[in-house]
Amino acid sequence: MAGLVPVGEQRAPRPGGLVVVDKPAGITSHDVVSRVRRLAHTRRVGHAGTLDPMATGVLVLGVERATRLLTYLVGDRKRYVATIRLGQSTITDDAEGEVTGEGDASGLTGDAVRAALTALTGEIDQVPSAVSAIKVNGRRSYARVRAGEEFQLAARRVTVHTLQLHGETRPAPALLDLDVEVECSSGTYVRAIARDLGVALHTGGHLTALRRTAAGGFTIAEASTLDELATRPDPVTFPLGAAVARVLPRRDADAEEARVLSHGGPLSTVGIAGPYGVFDPAGDVVAIVSERDGRARPEVVLSG
């Protein structure tokens, strides 16, 4: 049968790479991982930051050795387009939860909305949505909410780099929908921004649509749908070497340096700050290194 390895024969590990998926609405990020595992014929697949089931857009996955690259991606900035509805609150702070409060956004002015958006921009202390995957005393926050527990998560310092209003509509006299663009640090909850905007304007608020348009340096223009990936012999968008070169600074090594590094040995420094990828004379990535204590030492060896 296809995909089976004869007894006594070992399959060499594949280098893999990054897959940039345009996640559809209605499924979890883990569902996407499961689908790509089947397409790539490997269990070794992970993602660099989840999207809620309601959300769509850029989800970056690592396959095979590239899963070790994901740690360098999880802290990257994210960019979204979103729709915030003022005049209603929900238990989940988005459209998937039951409505818990009704307000009146009929009297809101553009100046008031823009002032409230400005106040939520920059470094802020944000309380994550209660219905989230954050663990509290060993249990997921959403599980505690569904069990009827009342509690509040601790605030976290996040950065909202931009929060721009691009349009507004009124689906009903007491409701106001805002189309916004958000660029923020990793760990920021856009649905919490919607909630806090509603609190600031005394109307209640929640998220009705969310699309991630960029994660780190990867954009929606580079993303493929799951159906598109299914038509390809290999779902990888960026092979391992191209992925490392895209994510990190690059250093080219000679043959001896590449040999030393492939066995975990250090190299001389070249003055590159932070982690970077080292490539051999053939253009293949050998390792990710960082310079400390006067040597360039491998953090992750990727060759062989």
PDB file of C-alpha atoms in Angstrom:
ATOM      1  CA  MET A   1       0.000   0.000   0.000  1.00  0.00           C
ATOM      2  CA  ALA A   2       1.133   3.566  -0.669  1.00  0.00           C
ATOM      3  CA  GLY A   3       2.800   5.280   2.252  1.00  0.00           C
ATOM      4  CA  LEU A   4       4.067   2.072   3.909  1.00  0.00           C
ATOM      5  CA  VAL A   5       7.782   1.508   4.479  1.00  0.00           C
ATOM      6  CA  PRO A   6       9.064  -2.056   3.934  1.00  0.00           C
ATOM      7  CA  VAL A   7      10.087  -3.933   7.083  1.00  0.00           C
ATOM      8  CA  GLY A   8      13.752  -3.301   7.898  1.00  0.00           C
ATOM      9  CA  GLU A   9      13.886  -0.158   5.796  1.00  0.00           C
ATOM     10  CA  GLN A  10      13.865   3.276   7.406  1.00  0.00           C
ATOM     11  CA  ARG A  11      12.561   6.335   5.676  1.00  0.00           C
ATOM     12  CA  ALA A  12      14.895   9.317   5.896  1.00  0.00           C
ATOM     13  CA  PRO A  13      13.247  12.248   7.654  1.00  0.00           C
ATOM     14  CA  ARG A  14      12.012  14.833   5.178  1.00  0.00           C
ATOM     15  CA  PRO A  15      13.049  18.461   5.639  1.00  0.00           C
ATOM     16  CA  GLY A  16       9.486  19.734   5.286  1.00  0.00           C
ATOM     17  CA  GLY A  17       8.792  23.454   5.416  1.00  0.00           C
ATOM     18  CA  LEU A  18       6.091  25.995   6.177  1.00  0.00           C
ATOM     19  CA  VAL A  19       2.514  25.855   4.919  1.00  0.00           C
ATOM     20  CA  VAL A  20       0.593  29.139   4.762  1.00  0.00           C
ATOM     21  CA  VAL A  21      -3.103  28.302   4.962  1.00  0.00           C
ATOM     22  CA  ASP A  22      -6.108  30.538   4.363  1.00  0.00           C
ATOM     23  CA  LYS A  23      -8.162  29.059   7.181  1.00  0.00           C
ATOM     24  CA  PRO A  24     -11.905  28.838   6.531  1.00  0.00           C
ATOM     25  CA  ALA A  25     -14.552  29.741   9.099  1.00  0.00           C
ATOM     26  CA  GLY A  26     -16.240  27.054  11.162  1.00  0.00           C
ATOM     27  CA  ILE A  27     -13.262  24.827  11.973  1.00  0.00           C
ATOM     28  CA  THR A  28     -10.547  24.965  14.610  1.00  0.00           C
ATOM     29  CA  SER A  29      -6.843  25.478  14.027  1.00  0.00           C
ATOM     30  CA  HIS A  30      -6.337  21.885  15.165  1.00  0.00           C
ATOM     31  CA  ASP A  31      -8.726  20.774  12.427  1.00  0.00           C
ATOM     32  CA  VAL A  32      -6.441  22.499   9.918  1.00  0.00           C
ATOM     33  CA  VAL A  33      -3.395  20.767  11.409  1.00  0.00           C
ATOM     34  CA  SER A  34      -5.166  17.395  11.098  1.00  0.00           C
ATOM     35  CA  ARG A  35      -6.013  18.065   7.460  1.00  0.00           C
ATOM     36  CA  VAL A  36      -2.425  19.057   6.613  1.00  0.00           C
ATOM     37  CA  ARG A  37      -1.114  15.957   8.414  1.00  0.00           C
ATOM     38  CA  ARG A  38      -3.121  13.858   6.002  1.00  0.00           C
ATOM     39  CA  LEU A  39      -2.018  15.874   2.978  1.00  0.00           C
ATOM     40  CA  ALA A  40       1.667  15.763   4.016  1.00  0.00           C
ATOM     41  CA  HIS A  41       1.512  12.098   5.148  1.00  0.00           C
ATOM     42  CA  THR A  42       3.108  12.880   8.505  1.00  0.00           C
ATOM     43  CA  ARG A  43       2.071  13.456  12.103  1.00  0.00           C
ATOM     44  CA  ARG A  44       4.791  16.046  12.507  1.00  0.00           C
ATOM     45  CA  VAL A  45       2.777  19.210  11.883  1.00  0.00           C
ATOM     46  CA  GLY A  46       2.219  22.181  14.190  1.00  0.00           C
ATOM     47  CA  HIS A  47       0.975  25.764  13.967  1.00  0.00           C
ATOM     48  CA  ALA A  48       2.393  29.149  14.927  1.00  0.00           C
ATOM     49  CA  GLY A  49      -0.612  30.643  16.674  1.00  0.00           C
ATOM     50  CA  THR A  50      -4.291  29.676  16.700  1.00  0.00           C
ATOM     51  CA  LEU A  51      -7.307  31.270  15.096  1.00  0.00           C
ATOM     52  CA  ASP A  52     -10.766  30.984  16.639  1.00  0.00           C
ATOM     53  CA  PRO A  53     -13.242  28.788  14.726  1.00  0.00           C
ATOM     54  CA  MET A  54     -15.152  31.881  13.554  1.00  0.00           C
ATOM     55  CA  ALA A  55     -11.999  33.543  12.204  1.00  0.00           C
ATOM     56  CA  THR A  56     -10.493  33.116   8.757  1.00  0.00           C
ATOM     57  CA  GLY A  57      -7.164  33.936   7.158  1.00  0.00           C
ATOM     58  CA  VAL A  58      -3.466  33.357   7.621  1.00  0.00           C
ATOM     59  CA  LEU A  59      -2.503  30.311   9.666  1.00  0.00           C
ATOM     60  CA  VAL A  60       1.171  29.304   9.424  1.00  0.00           C
ATOM     61  CA  LEU A  61       1.978  25.615   9.902  1.00  0.00           C
ATOM     62  CA  GLY A  62       5.296  23.812  10.146  1.00  0.00           C
ATOM     63  CA  VAL A  63       5.822  20.372   8.619  1.00  0.00           C
ATOM     64  CA  GLU A  64       8.562  17.912   9.634  1.00  0.00           C
ATOM     65  CA  ARG A  65      11.806  19.719  10.602  1.00  0.00           C
ATOM     66  CA  ALA A  66      10.153  23.104  10.077  1.00  0.00           C
ATOM     67  CA  THR A  67       8.104  22.514  13.237  1.00  0.00           C
ATOM     68  CA  ARG A  68      11.295  23.560  15.026  1.00  0.00           C
ATOM     69  CA  LEU A  69      11.058  26.898  13.261  1.00  0.00           C
ATOM     70  CA  LEU A  70       7.653  27.716  14.731  1.00  0.00           C
ATOM     71  CA  THR A  71       9.089  28.988  18.012  1.00  0.00           C
ATOM     72  CA  TYR A  72      10.619  31.871  16.034  1.00  0.00           C
ATOM     73  CA  LEU A  73       7.215  32.787  14.603  1.00  0.00           C
ATOM     74  CA  VAL A  74       4.794  32.671  17.517  1.00  0.00           C
ATOM     75  CA  GLY A  75       5.755  36.093  18.865  1.00  0.00           C
ATOM     76  CA  ASP A  76       5.413  37.937  15.560  1.00  0.00           C
ATOM     77  CA  ARG A  77       2.965  40.761  14.928  1.00  0.00           C
ATOM     78  CA  LYS A  78      -0.442  39.926  13.500  1.00  0.00           C
ATOM     79  CA  ARG A  79      -2.699  41.988  11.236  1.00  0.00           C
ATOM     80  CA  TYR A  80      -6.474  41.627  10.966  1.00  0.00           C
ATOM     81  CA  VAL A  81      -9.563  43.118   9.395  1.00  0.00           C
ATOM     82  CA  ALA A  82     -12.573  42.839  11.665  1.00  0.00           C
ATOM     83  CA  THR A  83     -16.144  43.938  12.187  1.00  0.00           C
ATOM     84  CA  ILE A  84     -17.168  45.097  15.660  1.00  0.00           C
ATOM     85  CA  ARG A  85     -20.852  45.345  16.534  1.00  0.00           C
ATOM     86  CA  LEU A  86     -21.749  47.965  19.122  1.00  0.00           C
ATOM     87  CA  GLY A  87     -25.070  47.610  20.935  1.00  0.00           C
ATOM     88  CA  GLN A  88     -24.773  43.971  22.010  1.00  0.00           C
ATOM     89  CA  SER A  89     -22.529  41.952  24.324  1.00  0.00           C
ATOM     90  CA  THR A  90     -22.034  38.184  24.130  1.00  0.00           C
ATOM     91  CA  ILE A  91     -20.600  35.620  26.510  1.00  0.00           C
ATOM     92  CA  THR A  92     -17.732  34.861  24.102  1.00  0.00           C
ATOM     93  CA  ASP A  93     -17.168  38.476  22.967  1.00  0.00           C
ATOM     94  CA  ASP A  94     -17.882  37.282  19.430  1.00  0.00           C
ATOM     95  CA  ALA A  95     -20.852  36.203  17.317  1.00  0.00           C
ATOM     96  CA  GLU A  96     -20.586  32.554  18.364  1.00  0.00           C
ATOM     97  CA  GLY A  97     -21.780  33.204  21.910  1.00  0.00           C
ATOM     98  CA  GLU A  98     -25.223  33.956  23.272  1.00  0.00           C
ATOM     99  CA  VAL A  99     -26.176  37.599  23.715  1.00  0.00           C
ATOM    100  CA  THR A 100     -25.769  38.636  27.356  1.00  0.00           C
ATOM    101  CA  GLY A 101     -26.560  42.342  27.109  1.00  0.00           C
ATOM    102  CA  GLU A 102     -28.326  44.873  24.899  1.00  0.00           C
ATOM    103  CA  GLY A 103     -27.310  48.496  24.550  1.00  0.00           C
ATOM    104  CA  ASP A 104     -28.155  51.464  22.387  1.00  0.00           C
ATOM    105  CA  ALA A 105     -25.597  52.660  19.850  1.00  0.00           C
ATOM    106  CA  SER A 106     -28.032  54.920  18.006  1.00  0.00           C
ATOM    107  CA  GLY A 107     -26.584  58.105  19.461  1.00  0.00           C
ATOM    108  CA  LEU A 108     -22.909  57.362  18.878  1.00  0.00           C
ATOM    109  CA  THR A 109     -20.938  59.924  16.898  1.00  0.00           C
ATOM    110  CA  GLY A 110     -17.903  59.302  14.720  1.00  0.00           C
ATOM    111  CA  ASP A 111     -15.787  61.455  17.018  1.00  0.00           C
ATOM    112  CA  ALA A 112     -16.744  59.368  20.057  1.00  0.00           C
ATOM    113  CA  VAL A 113     -15.943  56.125  18.266  1.00  0.00           C
ATOM    114  CA  ARG A 114     -12.564  57.355  17.030  1.00  0.00           C
ATOM    115  CA  ALA A 115     -11.624  58.658  20.484  1.00  0.00           C
ATOM    116  CA  ALA A 116     -12.457  55.270  22.041  1.00  0.00           C
ATOM    117  CA  LEU A 117     -10.426  53.449  19.375  1.00  0.00           C
ATOM    118  CA  THR A 118      -7.466  55.742  20.049  1.00  0.00           C
ATOM    119  CA  ALA A 119      -7.657  54.933  23.763  1.00  0.00           C
ATOM    120  CA  LEU A 120      -7.305  51.220  22.936  1.00  0.00           C
ATOM    121  CA  THR A 121      -4.191  51.798  20.828  1.00  0.00           C
ATOM    122  CA  GLY A 122      -0.608  51.432  22.049  1.00  0.00           C
ATOM    123  CA  GLU A 123       0.563  49.423  25.039  1.00  0.00           C
ATOM    124  CA  ILE A 124      -2.508  48.400  27.011  1.00  0.00           C
ATOM    125  CA  ASP A 125      -3.382  46.006  29.804  1.00  0.00           C
ATOM    126  CA  GLN A 126      -5.937  43.662  28.251  1.00  0.00           C
ATOM    127  CA  VAL A 127      -8.046  41.098  30.067  1.00  0.00           C
ATOM    128  CA  PRO A 128      -8.361  38.104  27.704  1.00  0.00           C
ATOM    129  CA  SER A 129     -11.805  36.841  26.786  1.00  0.00           C
ATOM    130  CA  ALA A 130     -13.071  34.436  29.435  1.00  0.00           C
ATOM    131  CA  VAL A 131     -13.986  31.897  26.757  1.00  0.00           C
ATOM    132  CA  SER A 132     -10.403  31.253  25.674  1.00  0.00           C
ATOM    133  CA  ALA A 133      -7.837  28.470  25.810  1.00  0.00           C
ATOM    134  CA  ILE A 134      -5.905  30.079  28.671  1.00  0.00           C
ATOM    135  CA  LYS A 135      -5.460  27.699  31.602  1.00  0.00           C
ATOM    136  CA  VAL A 136      -6.638  28.691  35.080  1.00  0.00           C
ATOM    137  CA  ASN A 137      -5.562  26.302  37.834  1.00  0.00           C
ATOM    138  CA  GLY A 138      -4.878  23.649  35.218  1.00  0.00           C
ATOM    139  CA  ARG A 139      -8.238  23.966  33.415  1.00  0.00           C
ATOM    140  CA  ARG A 140      -9.026  25.768  30.178  1.00  0.00           C
ATOM    141  CA  SER A 141     -10.830  29.040  30.748  1.00  0.00           C
ATOM    142  CA  TYR A 142     -13.622  28.139  28.319  1.00  0.00           C
ATOM    143  CA  ALA A 143     -14.274  24.876  30.188  1.00  0.00           C
ATOM    144  CA  ARG A 144     -14.727  26.766  33.451  1.00  0.00           C
ATOM    145  CA  VAL A 145     -17.137  29.205  31.810  1.00  0.00           C
ATOM    146  CA  ARG A 146     -19.202  26.356  30.353  1.00  0.00           C
ATOM    147  CA  ALA A 147     -19.311  24.777  33.818  1.00  0.00           C
ATOM    148  CA  GLY A 148     -20.928  27.954  35.141  1.00  0.00           C
ATOM    149  CA  GLU A 149     -17.959  29.235  37.146  1.00  0.00           C
ATOM    150  CA  GLU A 150     -17.491  32.959  37.611  1.00  0.00           C
ATOM    151  CA  PHE A 151     -13.942  34.298  37.517  1.00  0.00           C
ATOM    152  CA  GLN A 152     -11.825  36.915  35.787  1.00  0.00           C
ATOM    153  CA  LEU A 153      -8.557  36.342  33.979  1.00  0.00           C
ATOM    154  CA  ALA A 154      -5.570  38.490  34.851  1.00  0.00           C
ATOM    155  CA  ALA A 155      -4.782  41.386  32.542  1.00  0.00           C
ATOM    156  CA  ARG A 156      -1.845  41.038  30.148  1.00  0.00           C
ATOM    157  CA  ARG A 157       0.274  43.757  28.629  1.00  0.00           C
ATOM    158  CA  VAL A 158      -0.186  43.761  24.846  1.00  0.00           C
ATOM    159  CA  THR A 159       0.506  46.255  22.104  1.00  0.00           C
ATOM    160  CA  VAL A 160      -2.080  47.433  19.603  1.00  0.00           C
ATOM    161  CA  HIS A 161       0.075  49.096  16.960  1.00  0.00           C
ATOM    162  CA  THR A 162      -2.804  50.322  14.807  1.00  0.00           C
ATOM    163  CA  LEU A 163      -6.577  50.316  15.236  1.00  0.00           C
ATOM    164  CA  GLN A 164      -8.092  52.105  12.269  1.00  0.00           C
ATOM    165  CA  LEU A 165     -11.736  52.673  11.398  1.00  0.00           C
ATOM    166  CA  HIS A 166     -12.478  52.034   7.718  1.00  0.00           C
ATOM    167  CA  GLY A 167     -16.269  52.093   7.613  1.00  0.00           C
ATOM    168  CA  GLU A 168     -19.518  51.810   9.521  1.00  0.00           C
ATOM    169  CA  THR A 169     -23.025  50.506   8.881  1.00  0.00           C
ATOM    170  CA  ARG A 170     -26.244  50.203  10.879  1.00  0.00           C
ATOM    171  CA  PRO A 171     -27.830  46.734  10.736  1.00  0.00           C
ATOM    172  CA  ALA A 172     -30.547  48.032  13.093  1.00  0.00           C
ATOM    173  CA  PRO A 173     -31.344  51.456  14.637  1.00  0.00           C
ATOM    174  CA  ALA A 174     -29.735  50.549  17.989  1.00  0.00           C
ATOM    175  CA  LEU A 175     -26.732  48.735  16.483  1.00  0.00           C
ATOM    176  CA  LEU A 176     -23.570  50.064  14.839  1.00  0.00           C
ATOM    177  CA  ASP A 177     -21.114  47.869  12.922  1.00  0.00           C
ATOM    178  CA  LEU A 178     -17.544  49.137  12.605  1.00  0.00           C
ATOM    179  CA  ASP A 179     -15.107  47.817   9.995  1.00  0.00           C
ATOM    180  CA  VAL A 180     -11.617  48.132  11.468  1.00  0.00           C
ATOM    181  CA  GLU A 181      -8.046  47.126  10.702  1.00  0.00           C
ATOM    182  CA  VAL A 182      -5.883  45.963  13.598  1.00  0.00           C
ATOM    183  CA  GLU A 183      -2.151  45.377  13.817  1.00  0.00           C
ATOM    184  CA  CYS A 184      -1.138  43.985  17.175  1.00  0.00           C
ATOM    185  CA  SER A 185       1.359  41.984  19.158  1.00  0.00           C
ATOM    186  CA  SER A 186       1.062  38.255  19.611  1.00  0.00           C
ATOM    187  CA  GLY A 187      -1.333  37.361  22.419  1.00  0.00           C
ATOM    188  CA  THR A 188      -3.759  40.200  21.698  1.00  0.00           C
ATOM    189  CA  TYR A 189      -7.435  39.205  21.592  1.00  0.00           C
ATOM    190  CA  VAL A 190      -9.276  41.199  18.928  1.00  0.00           C
ATOM    191  CA  ARG A 191     -12.609  40.122  20.424  1.00  0.00           C
ATOM    192  CA  ALA A 192     -11.447  41.622  23.723  1.00  0.00           C
ATOM    193  CA  ILE A 193     -10.855  44.885  21.865  1.00  0.00           C
ATOM    194  CA  ALA A 194     -14.470  44.693  20.654  1.00  0.00           C
ATOM    195  CA  ARG A 195     -15.672  44.037  24.207  1.00  0.00           C
ATOM    196  CA  ASP A 196     -13.627  46.868  25.691  1.00  0.00           C
ATOM    197  CA  LEU A 197     -14.754  49.297  22.993  1.00  0.00           C
ATOM    198  CA  GLY A 198     -18.352  48.502  23.881  1.00  0.00           C
ATOM    199  CA  VAL A 199     -17.609  49.041  27.574  1.00  0.00           C
ATOM    200  CA  ALA A 200     -15.905  52.381  26.887  1.00  0.00           C
ATOM    201  CA  LEU A 201     -18.865  53.592  24.814  1.00  0.00           C
ATOM    202  CA  HIS A 202     -21.485  52.192  27.262  1.00  0.00           C
ATOM    203  CA  THR A 203     -23.188  50.181  24.513  1.00  0.00           C
ATOM    204  CA  GLY A 204     -21.721  46.722  24.801  1.00  0.00           C
ATOM    205  CA  GLY A 205     -19.784  45.246  21.910  1.00  0.00           C
ATOM    206  CA  HIS A 206     -18.669  42.033  20.280  1.00  0.00           C
ATOM    207  CA  LEU A 207     -16.880  40.770  17.198  1.00  0.00           C
ATOM    208  CA  THR A 208     -18.959  39.612  14.220  1.00  0.00           C
ATOM    209  CA  ALA A 209     -16.152  38.929  11.706  1.00  0.00           C
ATOM    210  CA  LEU A 210     -12.393  38.434  11.887  1.00  0.00           C
ATOM    211  CA  ARG A 211      -9.879  37.764   9.145  1.00  0.00           C
ATOM    212  CA  ARG A 212      -6.133  37.552   9.746  1.00  0.00           C
ATOM    213  CA  THR A 213      -4.388  39.167   6.792  1.00  0.00           C
ATOM    214  CA  ALA A 214      -0.797  38.747   7.974  1.00  0.00           C
ATOM    215  CA  ALA A 215       1.203  36.822  10.555  1.00  0.00           C
ATOM    216  CA  GLY A 216       4.773  37.974  10.829  1.00  0.00           C
ATOM    217  CA  GLY A 217       6.073  38.299   7.290  1.00  0.00           C
ATOM    218  CA  PHE A 218       3.449  35.985   5.778  1.00  0.00           C
ATOM    219  CA  THR A 219       0.424  37.554   4.104  1.00  0.00           C
ATOM    220  CA  ILE A 220      -2.946  36.427   2.851  1.00  0.00           C
ATOM    221  CA  ALA A 221      -1.682  36.799  -0.731  1.00  0.00           C
ATOM    222  CA  GLU A 222       0.648  33.838  -0.081  1.00  0.00           C
ATOM    223  CA  ALA A 223      -1.967  31.673   1.631  1.00  0.00           C
ATOM    224  CA  SER A 224      -3.746  28.736   0.019  1.00  0.00           C
ATOM    225  CA  THR A 225      -7.080  27.209   0.899  1.00  0.00           C
ATOM    226  CA  LEU A 226      -7.251  23.629   2.097  1.00  0.00           C
ATOM    227  CA  ASP A 227      -8.927  22.644  -1.158  1.00  0.00           C
ATOM    228  CA  GLU A 228      -6.059  24.196  -3.132  1.00  0.00           C
ATOM    229  CA  LEU A 229      -3.485  22.391  -0.992  1.00  0.00           C
ATOM    230  CA  ALA A 230      -5.284  19.112  -1.618  1.00  0.00           C
ATOM    231  CA  THR A 231      -4.572  19.392  -5.357  1.00  0.00           C
ATOM    232  CA  ARG A 232      -0.801  19.584  -4.861  1.00  0.00           C
ATOM    233  CA  PRO A 233       1.628  16.681  -4.506  1.00  0.00           C
ATOM    234  CA  ASP A 234       3.229  18.497  -1.559  1.00  0.00           C
ATOM    235  CA  PRO A 235       1.322  21.074   0.535  1.00  0.00           C
ATOM    236  CA  VAL A 236       4.504  22.923   1.634  1.00  0.00           C
ATOM    237  CA  THR A 237       4.446  26.597   0.632  1.00  0.00           C
ATOM    238  CA  PHE A 238       8.013  27.418   1.650  1.00  0.00           C
ATOM    239  CA  PRO A 239      10.607  24.583   1.743  1.00  0.00           C
ATOM    240  CA  LEU A 240      12.770  24.499   4.850  1.00  0.00           C
ATOM    241  CA  GLY A 241      15.666  26.598   3.547  1.00  0.00           C
ATOM    242  CA  ALA A 242      13.395  29.210   1.991  1.00  0.00           C
ATOM    243  CA  ALA A 243      11.363  29.330   5.199  1.00  0.00           C
ATOM    244  CA  VAL A 244      14.416  29.970   7.385  1.00  0.00           C
ATOM    245  CA  ALA A 245      15.680  32.642   4.977  1.00  0.00           C
ATOM    246  CA  ARG A 246      12.259  34.286   5.077  1.00  0.00           C
ATOM    247  CA  VAL A 247      11.966  34.290   8.852  1.00  0.00           C
ATOM    248  CA  LEU A 248      15.535  34.978  10.032  1.00  0.00           C
ATOM    249  CA  PRO A 249      18.724  36.759   8.928  1.00  0.00           C
ATOM    250  CA  ARG A 250      21.058  34.627   6.810  1.00  0.00           C
ATOM    251  CA  ARG A 251      24.727  33.686   7.131  1.00  0.00           C
ATOM    252  CA  ASP A 252      26.592  31.659   4.509  1.00  0.00           C
ATOM    253  CA  ALA A 253      29.193  29.173   5.750  1.00  0.00           C
ATOM    254  CA  ASP A 254      32.013  27.342   4.013  1.00  0.00           C
ATOM    255  CA  ALA A 255      32.115  23.547   3.870  1.00  0.00           C
ATOM    256  CA  GLU A 256      34.173  23.118   7.049  1.00  0.00           C
ATOM    257  CA  GLU A 257      32.009  25.529   9.049  1.00  0.00           C
ATOM    258  CA  ALA A 258      28.905  23.691   7.847  1.00  0.00           C
ATOM    259  CA  ARG A 259      30.400  20.346   8.892  1.00  0.00           C
ATOM    260  CA  VAL A 260      31.265  21.609  12.386  1.00  0.00           C
ATOM    261  CA  LEU A 261      27.865  23.181  12.824  1.00  0.00           C
ATOM    262  CA  SER A 262      25.997  20.085  11.626  1.00  0.00           C
ATOM    263  CA  HIS A 263      27.585  18.182  14.522  1.00  0.00           C
ATOM    264  CA  GLY A 264      26.557  20.830  17.046  1.00  0.00           C
ATOM    265  CA  GLY A 265      29.885  22.659  17.164  1.00  0.00           C
ATOM    266  CA  PRO A 266      30.220  26.456  17.427  1.00  0.00           C
ATOM    267  CA  LEU A 267      31.426  28.948  14.816  1.00  0.00           C
ATOM    268  CA  SER A 268      33.160  32.279  15.107  1.00  0.00           C
ATOM    269  CA  THR A 269      30.883  35.292  15.480  1.00  0.00           C
ATOM    270  CA  VAL A 270      30.016  37.714  12.687  1.00  0.00           C
ATOM    271  CA  GLY A 271      28.089  40.295  14.705  1.00  0.00           C
ATOM    272  CA  ILE A 272      24.497  39.368  13.811  1.00  0.00           C
ATOM    273  CA  ALA A 273      22.110  40.180  16.650  1.00  0.00           C
ATOM    274  CA  GLY A 274      19.530  37.570  17.574  1.00  0.00           C
ATOM    275  CA  PRO A 275      19.042  34.135  16.027  1.00  0.00           C
ATOM    276  CA  TYR A 276      19.899  33.602  12.359  1.00  0.00           C
ATOM    277  CA  GLY A 277      20.104  30.802   9.822  1.00  0.00           C
ATOM    278  CA  VAL A 278      23.387  29.376   8.596  1.00  0.00           C
ATOM    279  CA  PHE A 279      23.537  27.898   5.072  1.00  0.00           C
ATOM    280  CA  ASP A 280      26.129  25.592   3.498  1.00  0.00           C
ATOM    281  CA  PRO A 281      27.833  26.196   0.111  1.00  0.00           C
ATOM    282  CA  ALA A 282      25.043  24.270  -1.647  1.00  0.00           C
ATOM    283  CA  GLY A 283      22.457  26.681  -0.256  1.00  0.00           C
ATOM    284  CA  ASP A 284      20.935  24.223   2.213  1.00  0.00           C
ATOM    285  CA  VAL A 285      20.159  25.384   5.736  1.00  0.00           C
ATOM    286  CA  VAL A 286      22.367  23.791   8.405  1.00  0.00           C
ATOM    287  CA  ALA A 287      21.213  25.311  11.671  1.00  0.00           C
ATOM    288  CA  ILE A 288      19.753  28.254  13.499  1.00  0.00           C
ATOM    289  CA  VAL A 289      22.369  29.858  15.716  1.00  0.00           C
ATOM    290  CA  SER A 290      22.777  32.775  18.089  1.00  0.00           C
ATOM    291  CA  GLU A 291      25.924  34.516  19.214  1.00  0.00           C
ATOM    292  CA  ARG A 292      26.807  34.399  22.888  1.00  0.00           C
ATOM    293  CA  ASP A 293      29.979  34.198  24.950  1.00  0.00           C
ATOM    294  CA  GLY A 294      32.083  35.029  21.907  1.00  0.00           C
ATOM    295  CA  ARG A 295      30.855  32.096  19.800  1.00  0.00           C
ATOM    296  CA  ALA A 296      28.018  31.415  17.350  1.00  0.00           C
ATOM    297  CA  ARG A 297      26.296  28.424  18.916  1.00  0.00           C
ATOM    298  CA  PRO A 298      23.514  26.306  17.381  1.00  0.00           C
ATOM    299  CA  GLU A 299      20.043  26.576  18.871  1.00  0.00           C
ATOM    300  CA  VAL A 300      18.550  24.139  16.369  1.00  0.00           C
ATOM    301  CA  VAL A 301      20.462  21.853  13.987  1.00  0.00           C
ATOM    302  CA  LEU A 302      18.363  21.275  10.865  1.00  0.00           C
ATOM    303  CA  SER A 303      20.667  19.391   8.524  1.00  0.00           C
ATOM    304  CA  GLY A 304      20.974  15.642   8.084  1.00  0.00           C
TER     305      GLY A 304
END
